[in-house]
Amino acid sequence: RVIFLPGTFQNVSVSQNETVQAVVSRIPSEVAFVTLQFHTQHRNATLSYTRMPGLGLSLTAVDSGLLSALEPGQASLTLFLSSPDADTVAGTGVILLYSSTDPVPGACNMEFNLDIDPNVYIHYSLYETTIRFAPANLGYERGETPPACDKSTETDTRWRLQYDIYQYFLPENDLSERSLFSGIQAVADIQGMMESGKRIMTLLSSDKSMAVFNSIPGQGVIYSVIVRDPLLNTSASYVPVHTYACSFASTLDGCQTLGELLCASDAQGKISTKVFFTITGLAGLFVCFFGHRFFKCELFCMGFSFAAFFFFVLITRTTGLDYNICLAVSAVIGVVGGVLLVMSWWRFGSVVACIVVVGLMLGFLIASTVLFTPLGDLDVFRHSDVVFWVTFCCIMVIVPLFFVRWPREGNITTCGVVGAYAVILAVNAYIYTSLSYITLNILKRFLNNNFSAAFTDVPFQTIG
């Protein structure tokens, strides 16, 4: 038996075959409903209205929550925690209280198992992370009948409610349980999330209750939804949910073994990725400092990068080849591309033609960087691939055209920027760095037709 105090986090450990009573007492009379949320790092826990969990009366998840509407005169509440697996589950939980004027999260649920479901459901893949939640309803007094969910769309119904989607990044390269629990405790309630989190978007009741984000494997992220009643100026929080976009249970591509470019699908693929980008990083280091002086070497590296990237996208989209084969074939074609660019310089000797090709590499990086900023999250870019790619290509082409007048300065700039970024990609093969997503987001959009709808925010690096 564990006694919860409203708004105070309680760490709980649930052993195998044990059921823990979560008790809250002395609930004030002005409170109309209560939510209990319980969070673990990666093991499932079962939260239930009854001692024996049942369908529609319990939820088993890493981030679970239950909402209880209180009866007149009710001053205490008991819920139950248990471990569904043969392991001890440790987590942290909190009770939050809401009045009759606050919206009721998930009270108009038509999709999930619970009658009133205040939870946010999350699904991730290599490319994107999707969150879904059930619509809320207007608040009501104890003992009253809840307002009808779909009777009409007037302003005196739940259709006036608005949903703010928040995102909170956990410290980078920190997969510890302590870090997660500190983050959860910081943003579990409305005030904490509004102060510490970042509001990504606001959904109306007429919108689909879901949002899509860029997956960042190995980076902890907490998502939450705050439902607001603009007429009464009240709000309530759904149960926050977290993800690392990777598996703690996997021995091949689990969270503990991340660090390489996350296109690899198995251990062998990870080794090939490290080898490829280590060589790329060394070549980039050379180009960064000596590329302009050794012009033919620079041309080979630029031609290699251009051809390898283009054919990696082409092969991946048009064939079902294994990742290692795609990478090997792309590397071979990259060598051919590098040799062809050097041969064209040797045969025709046109500085401008070669600088234009080299400038396209700088243009690609600049265009990727521009759309890596919050500008890339504008609705016009997320909802229209045509607008996105036209804008991207225009920026990419303008850069080499700008440097046609100053080929020497353009070439030196390209060597420094492209070479330095190649080193960053090499570092990313061993240690996570968010700067790799400047180009990785573009690669994801090339390879996945549905990635355009995702918000592409990533955390900036911290020092310390």
Short mmCIF file of C-alpha atoms in Angstrom, two decimals:
data_model
loop_
_atom_site.label_atom_id
_atom_site.label_comp_id
_atom_site.label_asym_id
_atom_site.label_seq_id
_atom_site.Cartn_x
_atom_site.Cartn_y
_atom_site.Cartn_z
CA ARG A 1 0.00 0.00 0.00
CA VAL A 2 1.36 3.38 -1.08
CA ILE A 3 -0.21 6.68 -0.06
CA PHE A 4 -0.05 9.41 -2.69
CA LEU A 5 -0.21 13.09 -1.87
CA PRO A 6 -1.71 15.25 -4.64
CA GLY A 7 0.97 16.78 -6.85
CA THR A 8 3.80 14.92 -5.07
CA PHE A 9 5.74 12.23 -6.90
CA GLN A 10 6.07 8.85 -5.26
CA ASN A 11 8.66 6.26 -6.33
CA VAL A 12 7.16 2.77 -6.31
CA SER A 13 8.69 -0.68 -6.84
CA VAL A 14 6.29 -3.48 -7.79
CA SER A 15 7.55 -7.04 -7.38
CA GLN A 16 6.45 -10.07 -9.38
CA ASN A 17 3.01 -11.37 -8.34
CA GLU A 18 2.53 -8.31 -6.14
CA THR A 19 -0.34 -5.83 -6.33
CA VAL A 20 0.28 -2.41 -4.82
CA GLN A 21 -2.61 -0.26 -3.64
CA ALA A 22 -2.25 3.38 -4.64
CA VAL A 23 -4.30 5.37 -2.16
CA VAL A 24 -5.14 9.06 -2.09
CA SER A 25 -7.25 10.46 0.73
CA ARG A 26 -8.60 13.78 1.97
CA ILE A 27 -9.61 14.84 -1.52
CA PRO A 28 -11.16 18.34 -1.37
CA SER A 29 -14.84 18.62 -2.21
CA GLU A 30 -14.20 21.03 -5.11
CA VAL A 31 -12.21 18.35 -6.95
CA ALA A 32 -14.33 16.67 -9.66
CA PHE A 33 -11.88 14.17 -11.12
CA VAL A 34 -8.45 12.72 -10.39
CA THR A 35 -5.71 11.32 -12.62
CA LEU A 36 -3.04 8.89 -11.50
CA GLN A 37 -0.08 8.51 -13.82
CA PHE A 38 2.76 6.01 -13.45
CA HIS A 39 5.98 5.99 -15.48
CA THR A 40 8.77 3.44 -15.88
CA GLN A 41 11.77 3.60 -18.17
CA HIS A 42 11.16 0.58 -20.39
CA ARG A 43 9.25 -2.11 -18.47
CA ASN A 44 5.48 -2.35 -18.65
CA ALA A 45 3.38 -1.73 -15.55
CA THR A 46 -0.35 -2.36 -15.15
CA LEU A 47 -2.54 0.33 -13.65
CA SER A 48 -6.07 -0.83 -12.79
CA TYR A 49 -9.32 0.33 -11.23
CA THR A 50 -9.74 -3.12 -9.65
CA ARG A 51 -7.41 -5.54 -7.91
CA MET A 52 -7.76 -7.99 -10.79
CA PRO A 53 -7.01 -6.17 -14.07
CA GLY A 54 -9.63 -6.54 -16.78
CA LEU A 55 -10.40 -5.25 -20.24
CA GLY A 56 -11.62 -1.68 -20.07
CA LEU A 57 -10.62 -1.42 -16.41
CA SER A 58 -6.83 -1.39 -16.71
CA LEU A 59 -3.94 -0.24 -18.87
CA THR A 60 -0.56 -1.91 -19.33
CA ALA A 61 2.15 0.41 -20.64
CA VAL A 62 5.44 2.11 -19.88
CA ASP A 63 3.58 5.40 -19.36
CA SER A 64 0.13 4.64 -17.99
CA GLY A 65 -2.61 6.71 -16.44
CA LEU A 66 -6.18 6.39 -15.20
CA LEU A 67 -8.81 9.07 -14.68
CA SER A 68 -11.43 8.70 -11.99
CA ALA A 69 -14.57 10.85 -11.89
CA LEU A 70 -15.50 11.36 -8.24
CA GLU A 71 -18.91 10.82 -6.68
CA PRO A 72 -20.58 13.33 -4.32
CA GLY A 73 -19.04 13.06 -0.88
CA GLN A 74 -16.13 10.88 -2.04
CA ALA A 75 -12.91 11.90 -0.25
CA SER A 76 -10.61 8.96 -1.00
CA LEU A 77 -9.64 6.82 -3.95
CA THR A 78 -7.84 3.50 -4.41
CA LEU A 79 -6.21 2.25 -7.62
CA PHE A 80 -3.96 -0.76 -8.16
CA LEU A 81 -0.46 -1.25 -9.57
CA SER A 82 1.00 -4.59 -10.68
CA SER A 83 3.73 -6.07 -12.85
CA PRO A 84 2.42 -7.96 -15.91
CA ASP A 85 5.76 -9.67 -16.53
CA ALA A 86 8.08 -11.82 -14.46
CA ASP A 87 10.16 -8.82 -13.41
CA THR A 88 10.19 -6.21 -10.70
CA VAL A 89 9.01 -2.87 -12.05
CA ALA A 90 10.29 0.41 -10.61
CA GLY A 91 8.70 3.69 -11.53
CA THR A 92 7.43 7.05 -10.37
CA GLY A 93 3.84 8.17 -10.08
CA VAL A 94 1.79 11.24 -9.22
CA ILE A 95 -1.82 12.14 -8.49
CA LEU A 96 -3.22 15.31 -10.11
CA LEU A 97 -6.51 16.93 -9.09
CA TYR A 98 -8.92 18.85 -11.36
CA SER A 99 -12.07 20.86 -10.74
CA SER A 100 -15.44 20.68 -12.49
CA THR A 101 -14.56 23.58 -14.81
CA ASP A 102 -11.43 21.87 -16.15
CA PRO A 103 -11.71 19.81 -19.36
CA VAL A 104 -11.73 16.03 -18.90
CA PRO A 105 -8.90 14.43 -20.95
CA GLY A 106 -9.99 11.46 -23.04
CA ALA A 107 -13.62 11.62 -21.92
CA CYS A 108 -14.86 11.35 -25.52
CA ASN A 109 -12.80 8.26 -26.27
CA MET A 110 -14.11 6.14 -29.15
CA GLU A 111 -10.88 4.37 -30.13
CA PHE A 112 -9.09 2.93 -27.12
CA ASN A 113 -10.15 0.42 -24.46
CA LEU A 114 -10.75 2.65 -21.43
CA ASP A 115 -14.07 4.50 -21.17
CA ILE A 116 -12.22 7.67 -20.18
CA ASP A 117 -8.67 7.52 -21.50
CA PRO A 118 -6.27 10.35 -20.54
CA ASN A 119 -3.27 8.58 -22.11
CA VAL A 120 -1.16 9.54 -25.09
CA TYR A 121 -0.31 6.56 -27.29
CA ILE A 122 3.00 6.52 -29.09
CA HIS A 123 4.40 4.54 -32.03
CA TYR A 124 7.84 4.97 -33.54
CA SER A 125 9.79 3.75 -36.55
CA LEU A 126 13.19 4.58 -38.00
CA TYR A 127 11.68 7.60 -39.72
CA GLU A 128 8.95 9.04 -37.55
CA THR A 129 7.25 9.00 -34.15
CA THR A 130 3.46 9.28 -34.03
CA ILE A 131 1.36 10.20 -30.99
CA ARG A 132 -2.40 9.71 -30.72
CA PHE A 133 -4.91 10.59 -28.02
CA ALA A 134 -8.64 10.50 -27.39
CA PRO A 135 -10.67 13.76 -27.53
CA ALA A 136 -11.57 15.47 -24.27
CA ASN A 137 -14.92 16.64 -22.96
CA LEU A 138 -16.10 19.62 -20.96
CA GLY A 139 -15.86 19.39 -17.20
CA TYR A 140 -18.87 18.66 -15.00
CA GLU A 141 -19.81 18.56 -11.33
CA ARG A 142 -19.68 15.43 -9.21
CA GLY A 143 -22.67 13.20 -9.79
CA GLU A 144 -23.80 15.01 -12.91
CA THR A 145 -24.21 13.36 -16.30
CA PRO A 146 -21.28 14.16 -18.60
CA PRO A 147 -22.06 16.47 -21.55
CA ALA A 148 -22.79 14.66 -24.81
CA CYS A 149 -19.69 14.33 -26.97
CA ASP A 150 -21.19 14.60 -30.46
CA LYS A 151 -24.61 16.15 -29.97
CA SER A 152 -23.64 19.35 -31.80
CA THR A 153 -20.64 21.50 -32.67
CA GLU A 154 -21.81 24.65 -30.88
CA THR A 155 -19.56 26.65 -28.54
CA ASP A 156 -21.27 25.17 -25.49
CA THR A 157 -19.97 21.69 -26.38
CA ARG A 158 -16.59 19.98 -26.32
CA TRP A 159 -15.89 21.23 -29.88
CA ARG A 160 -14.61 24.50 -28.46
CA LEU A 161 -11.69 22.73 -26.77
CA GLN A 162 -8.15 23.15 -28.11
CA TYR A 163 -5.17 20.82 -27.75
CA ASP A 164 -1.59 22.06 -27.31
CA ILE A 165 1.06 19.49 -28.25
CA TYR A 166 4.27 19.81 -26.22
CA GLN A 167 7.72 18.28 -26.63
CA TYR A 168 10.50 18.05 -24.03
CA PHE A 169 13.98 16.72 -24.77
CA LEU A 170 15.84 14.77 -22.10
CA PRO A 171 19.61 15.36 -21.72
CA GLU A 172 21.56 14.08 -24.72
CA ASN A 173 23.48 10.82 -24.49
CA ASP A 174 21.81 10.08 -21.16
CA LEU A 175 19.74 6.90 -21.06
CA SER A 176 19.63 6.70 -17.27
CA GLU A 177 16.46 6.13 -15.31
CA ARG A 178 17.31 9.07 -13.05
CA SER A 179 17.39 11.43 -16.02
CA LEU A 180 14.00 10.21 -17.25
CA PHE A 181 12.32 10.48 -13.85
CA SER A 182 13.71 13.99 -13.38
CA GLY A 183 12.29 14.97 -16.76
CA ILE A 184 8.90 13.39 -16.05
CA GLN A 185 8.68 15.16 -12.71
CA ALA A 186 9.49 18.46 -14.40
CA VAL A 187 6.72 18.25 -17.00
CA ALA A 188 4.01 15.97 -15.58
CA ASP A 189 1.61 18.80 -14.81
CA ILE A 190 0.38 21.78 -16.83
CA GLN A 191 2.62 24.43 -15.33
CA GLY A 192 5.75 22.29 -15.57
CA MET A 193 5.23 21.41 -19.23
CA MET A 194 4.40 24.99 -20.21
CA GLU A 195 7.54 26.26 -18.49
CA SER A 196 10.01 23.55 -19.52
CA GLY A 197 8.58 22.06 -22.71
CA LYS A 198 8.20 23.48 -26.19
CA ARG A 199 4.75 23.93 -27.69
CA ILE A 200 4.91 22.44 -31.16
CA MET A 201 1.38 22.94 -32.43
CA THR A 202 -2.24 23.55 -31.43
CA LEU A 203 -5.01 21.27 -32.67
CA LEU A 204 -8.67 22.19 -32.82
CA SER A 205 -11.39 19.70 -31.91
CA SER A 206 -12.17 19.34 -35.61
CA ASP A 207 -8.60 18.21 -36.33
CA LYS A 208 -7.40 14.63 -36.16
CA SER A 209 -6.08 13.93 -32.65
CA MET A 210 -2.57 12.94 -33.65
CA ALA A 211 0.83 14.46 -34.40
CA VAL A 212 3.92 13.16 -36.18
CA PHE A 213 7.54 13.89 -35.23
CA ASN A 214 10.98 13.02 -36.50
CA SER A 215 12.41 9.91 -34.81
CA ILE A 216 15.76 10.45 -33.08
CA PRO A 217 16.94 6.99 -31.95
CA GLY A 218 18.83 7.16 -28.68
CA GLN A 219 17.47 10.59 -27.75
CA GLY A 220 14.92 10.66 -24.95
CA VAL A 221 11.83 12.76 -25.69
CA ILE A 222 8.70 13.37 -23.61
CA TYR A 223 5.46 14.28 -25.38
CA SER A 224 2.35 15.64 -23.72
CA VAL A 225 -0.99 17.15 -24.63
CA ILE A 226 -2.66 19.98 -22.72
CA VAL A 227 -6.34 20.46 -23.46
CA ARG A 228 -7.65 24.00 -23.00
CA ASP A 229 -11.12 25.46 -22.62
CA PRO A 230 -10.75 28.97 -24.11
CA LEU A 231 -14.16 30.07 -22.83
CA LEU A 232 -13.54 29.27 -19.16
CA ASN A 233 -9.75 29.71 -19.43
CA THR A 234 -9.13 26.32 -17.81
CA SER A 235 -6.94 23.39 -18.84
CA ALA A 236 -5.95 19.83 -18.00
CA SER A 237 -3.02 17.61 -18.89
CA TYR A 238 -3.02 14.23 -20.56
CA VAL A 239 -0.55 11.64 -19.22
CA PRO A 240 2.90 12.43 -20.66
CA VAL A 241 4.56 9.69 -22.72
CA HIS A 242 8.25 9.19 -23.48
CA THR A 243 10.30 7.39 -26.10
CA TYR A 244 13.92 6.84 -27.08
CA ALA A 245 12.88 5.59 -30.56
CA CYS A 246 14.86 2.41 -29.87
CA SER A 247 14.50 -0.80 -27.90
CA PHE A 248 16.08 -1.49 -24.51
CA ALA A 249 15.42 -5.20 -25.01
CA SER A 250 17.25 -5.66 -28.34
CA THR A 251 20.84 -6.93 -28.31
CA LEU A 252 21.54 -5.91 -31.91
CA ASP A 253 20.11 -2.44 -32.42
CA GLY A 254 19.07 -1.52 -28.90
CA CYS A 255 19.39 1.84 -27.20
CA GLN A 256 22.62 0.85 -25.47
CA THR A 257 24.43 0.11 -28.76
CA LEU A 258 23.38 3.17 -30.74
CA GLY A 259 25.81 5.76 -32.04
CA GLU A 260 26.12 5.04 -35.71
CA LEU A 261 24.08 6.40 -38.58
CA LEU A 262 20.69 4.89 -37.96
CA CYS A 263 20.02 3.40 -41.40
CA ALA A 264 21.63 0.11 -40.41
CA SER A 265 19.26 -2.71 -39.62
CA ASP A 266 21.60 -5.22 -38.00
CA ALA A 267 24.99 -5.53 -36.32
CA GLN A 268 26.82 -6.21 -39.56
CA GLY A 269 25.22 -3.11 -41.10
CA LYS A 270 26.49 -1.05 -38.18
CA ILE A 271 30.06 -2.17 -38.80
CA SER A 272 29.82 -1.27 -42.47
CA THR A 273 28.40 2.13 -41.53
CA LYS A 274 31.28 2.83 -39.17
CA VAL A 275 33.87 1.80 -41.76
CA PHE A 276 32.23 3.88 -44.49
CA PHE A 277 31.90 7.05 -42.43
CA THR A 278 35.29 6.70 -40.79
CA ILE A 279 36.89 6.75 -44.24
CA THR A 280 34.56 9.58 -45.24
CA GLY A 281 35.58 11.56 -42.15
CA LEU A 282 39.28 11.16 -42.85
CA ALA A 283 38.75 12.27 -46.45
CA GLY A 284 36.68 15.20 -45.18
CA LEU A 285 39.44 16.23 -42.80
CA PHE A 286 41.90 16.27 -45.70
CA VAL A 287 39.52 18.24 -47.95
CA CYS A 288 38.75 20.72 -45.18
CA PHE A 289 42.38 21.81 -44.78
CA PHE A 290 44.10 20.83 -48.05
CA GLY A 291 41.32 20.37 -50.61
CA HIS A 292 41.89 23.59 -52.55
CA ARG A 293 45.64 22.97 -52.76
CA PHE A 294 45.17 19.39 -54.02
CA PHE A 295 42.42 20.17 -56.48
CA LYS A 296 42.18 16.77 -58.17
CA CYS A 297 41.81 15.02 -54.81
CA GLU A 298 39.08 17.46 -53.90
CA LEU A 299 37.26 16.81 -57.18
CA PHE A 300 37.41 13.07 -56.59
CA CYS A 301 35.94 13.43 -53.07
CA MET A 302 33.17 15.76 -54.22
CA GLY A 303 32.31 13.54 -57.18
CA PHE A 304 32.31 10.51 -54.90
CA SER A 305 29.95 12.17 -52.39
CA PHE A 306 27.56 13.43 -55.05
CA ALA A 307 27.30 10.11 -56.91
CA ALA A 308 27.21 7.91 -53.79
CA PHE A 309 24.38 9.88 -52.17
CA PHE A 310 22.32 10.05 -55.36
CA PHE A 311 22.60 6.34 -56.09
CA PHE A 312 22.05 5.30 -52.47
CA VAL A 313 18.67 7.04 -52.60
CA LEU A 314 17.91 5.60 -56.05
CA ILE A 315 18.86 2.03 -55.14
CA THR A 316 17.05 2.11 -51.80
CA ARG A 317 13.83 3.43 -53.29
CA THR A 318 13.74 1.17 -56.35
CA THR A 319 15.10 -2.11 -54.99
CA GLY A 320 14.73 -4.27 -51.91
CA LEU A 321 18.46 -4.89 -51.50
CA ASP A 322 20.03 -5.37 -48.09
CA TYR A 323 21.46 -2.23 -46.48
CA ASN A 324 25.06 -3.50 -46.72
CA ILE A 325 24.69 -4.18 -50.43
CA CYS A 326 23.13 -0.75 -51.00
CA LEU A 327 26.02 0.90 -49.18
CA ALA A 328 28.65 -1.12 -51.06
CA VAL A 329 27.11 -0.48 -54.48
CA SER A 330 26.74 3.22 -53.67
CA ALA A 331 30.41 3.37 -52.66
CA VAL A 332 31.51 1.72 -55.91
CA ILE A 333 29.38 4.10 -57.98
CA GLY A 334 30.75 6.96 -55.90
CA VAL A 335 34.29 5.99 -56.90
CA VAL A 336 33.20 5.99 -60.53
CA GLY A 337 31.61 9.43 -60.06
CA GLY A 338 34.77 10.79 -58.50
CA VAL A 339 36.94 9.44 -61.31
CA LEU A 340 34.60 10.88 -63.96
CA LEU A 341 34.76 14.35 -62.40
CA VAL A 342 38.56 14.24 -62.30
CA MET A 343 38.69 12.96 -65.88
CA SER A 344 36.39 15.75 -67.07
CA TRP A 345 38.76 18.27 -65.51
CA TRP A 346 41.75 16.55 -67.15
CA ARG A 347 40.01 16.33 -70.55
CA PHE A 348 38.28 19.71 -70.78
CA GLY A 349 40.07 21.82 -68.17
CA SER A 350 36.98 23.93 -67.43
CA VAL A 351 37.28 25.47 -63.98
CA VAL A 352 33.76 26.89 -64.01
CA ALA A 353 32.13 23.54 -64.88
CA CYS A 354 33.92 21.75 -62.04
CA ILE A 355 33.24 24.56 -59.57
CA VAL A 356 29.52 24.36 -60.41
CA VAL A 357 29.50 20.65 -59.52
CA VAL A 358 31.48 21.31 -56.36
CA GLY A 359 29.20 24.26 -55.52
CA LEU A 360 26.16 22.00 -55.69
CA MET A 361 27.57 20.12 -52.70
CA LEU A 362 27.76 23.37 -50.72
CA GLY A 363 24.29 24.30 -51.98
CA PHE A 364 22.95 20.95 -50.79
CA LEU A 365 24.33 21.55 -47.29
CA ILE A 366 23.06 25.13 -47.12
CA ALA A 367 19.58 24.12 -48.33
CA SER A 368 19.53 21.26 -45.80
CA THR A 369 20.59 23.64 -43.01
CA VAL A 370 17.93 26.22 -43.89
CA LEU A 371 15.19 23.58 -43.80
CA PHE A 372 16.69 22.07 -40.63
CA THR A 373 15.70 25.25 -38.78
CA PRO A 374 12.12 25.89 -37.55
CA LEU A 375 11.47 27.20 -41.06
CA GLY A 376 11.28 23.59 -42.21
CA ASP A 377 8.38 22.94 -39.80
CA LEU A 378 6.10 25.48 -41.45
CA ASP A 379 2.84 23.96 -42.67
CA VAL A 380 3.56 24.93 -46.26
CA PHE A 381 6.65 22.67 -46.26
CA ARG A 382 5.12 19.86 -44.21
CA HIS A 383 1.95 19.57 -46.27
CA SER A 384 3.38 20.02 -49.77
CA ASP A 385 6.30 18.01 -51.14
CA VAL A 386 6.29 20.19 -54.26
CA VAL A 387 6.84 23.41 -52.30
CA PHE A 388 9.52 21.75 -50.18
CA TRP A 389 11.56 20.32 -53.04
CA VAL A 390 11.22 23.40 -55.25
CA THR A 391 12.49 25.56 -52.38
CA PHE A 392 15.27 23.09 -51.65
CA CYS A 393 16.42 22.93 -55.28
CA CYS A 394 16.30 26.72 -55.69
CA ILE A 395 18.59 27.25 -52.68
CA MET A 396 20.86 24.44 -53.85
CA VAL A 397 21.24 25.91 -57.38
CA ILE A 398 21.62 29.55 -56.29
CA VAL A 399 24.78 28.81 -54.30
CA PRO A 400 27.02 27.63 -57.20
CA LEU A 401 25.61 30.38 -59.45
CA PHE A 402 26.58 32.95 -56.82
CA PHE A 403 30.17 31.65 -56.73
CA VAL A 404 30.62 31.56 -60.53
CA ARG A 405 31.89 35.13 -60.24
CA TRP A 406 34.37 34.14 -57.49
CA PRO A 407 35.37 30.50 -58.20
CA ARG A 408 38.44 30.50 -55.95
CA GLU A 409 36.58 31.81 -52.89
CA GLY A 410 33.67 29.48 -53.60
CA ASN A 411 35.92 26.45 -53.83
CA ILE A 412 37.75 27.27 -50.61
CA THR A 413 34.44 27.80 -48.79
CA THR A 414 33.05 24.52 -50.11
CA CYS A 415 36.16 22.61 -49.04
CA GLY A 416 35.93 23.98 -45.51
CA VAL A 417 32.19 23.48 -45.02
CA VAL A 418 31.73 20.12 -46.76
CA GLY A 419 34.95 18.68 -45.34
CA ALA A 420 34.07 19.73 -41.79
CA TYR A 421 30.57 18.26 -42.10
CA ALA A 422 32.04 14.95 -43.30
CA VAL A 423 34.03 14.86 -40.04
CA ILE A 424 30.78 15.44 -38.10
CA LEU A 425 29.19 12.46 -39.86
CA ALA A 426 32.20 10.34 -38.93
CA VAL A 427 31.87 11.38 -35.28
CA ASN A 428 28.16 10.53 -35.43
CA ALA A 429 29.08 6.95 -36.34
CA TYR A 430 30.39 6.57 -32.79
CA ILE A 431 28.76 9.30 -30.67
CA TYR A 432 25.29 10.80 -31.16
CA THR A 433 25.27 14.32 -32.57
CA SER A 434 22.12 16.16 -33.58
CA LEU A 435 23.97 17.98 -36.40
CA SER A 436 23.92 14.77 -38.42
CA TYR A 437 20.17 15.31 -38.82
CA ILE A 438 20.84 18.31 -41.08
CA THR A 439 21.29 15.85 -43.94
CA LEU A 440 19.66 12.79 -42.36
CA ASN A 441 16.27 14.53 -42.35
CA ILE A 442 16.64 15.17 -46.09
CA LEU A 443 17.63 11.53 -46.63
CA LYS A 444 14.57 10.38 -44.65
CA ARG A 445 12.32 12.59 -46.77
CA PHE A 446 13.87 11.15 -49.93
CA LEU A 447 13.28 7.58 -48.76
CA ASN A 448 9.90 7.87 -47.00
CA ASN A 449 6.87 9.36 -48.76
CA ASN A 450 5.08 10.05 -45.45
CA PHE A 451 7.97 11.75 -43.66
CA SER A 452 6.90 15.21 -44.86
CA ALA A 453 4.20 15.41 -42.16
CA ALA A 454 6.72 14.98 -39.33
CA PHE A 455 8.03 17.82 -37.17
CA THR A 456 11.82 17.69 -37.44
CA ASP A 457 12.94 19.37 -34.21
CA VAL A 458 16.12 18.01 -32.63
CA PRO A 459 17.90 19.09 -29.43
CA PHE A 460 20.94 21.33 -29.77
CA GLN A 461 24.19 20.06 -28.33
CA THR A 462 24.94 21.01 -24.75
CA ILE A 463 28.37 21.54 -23.27
CA GLY A 464 29.16 20.45 -19.78
#
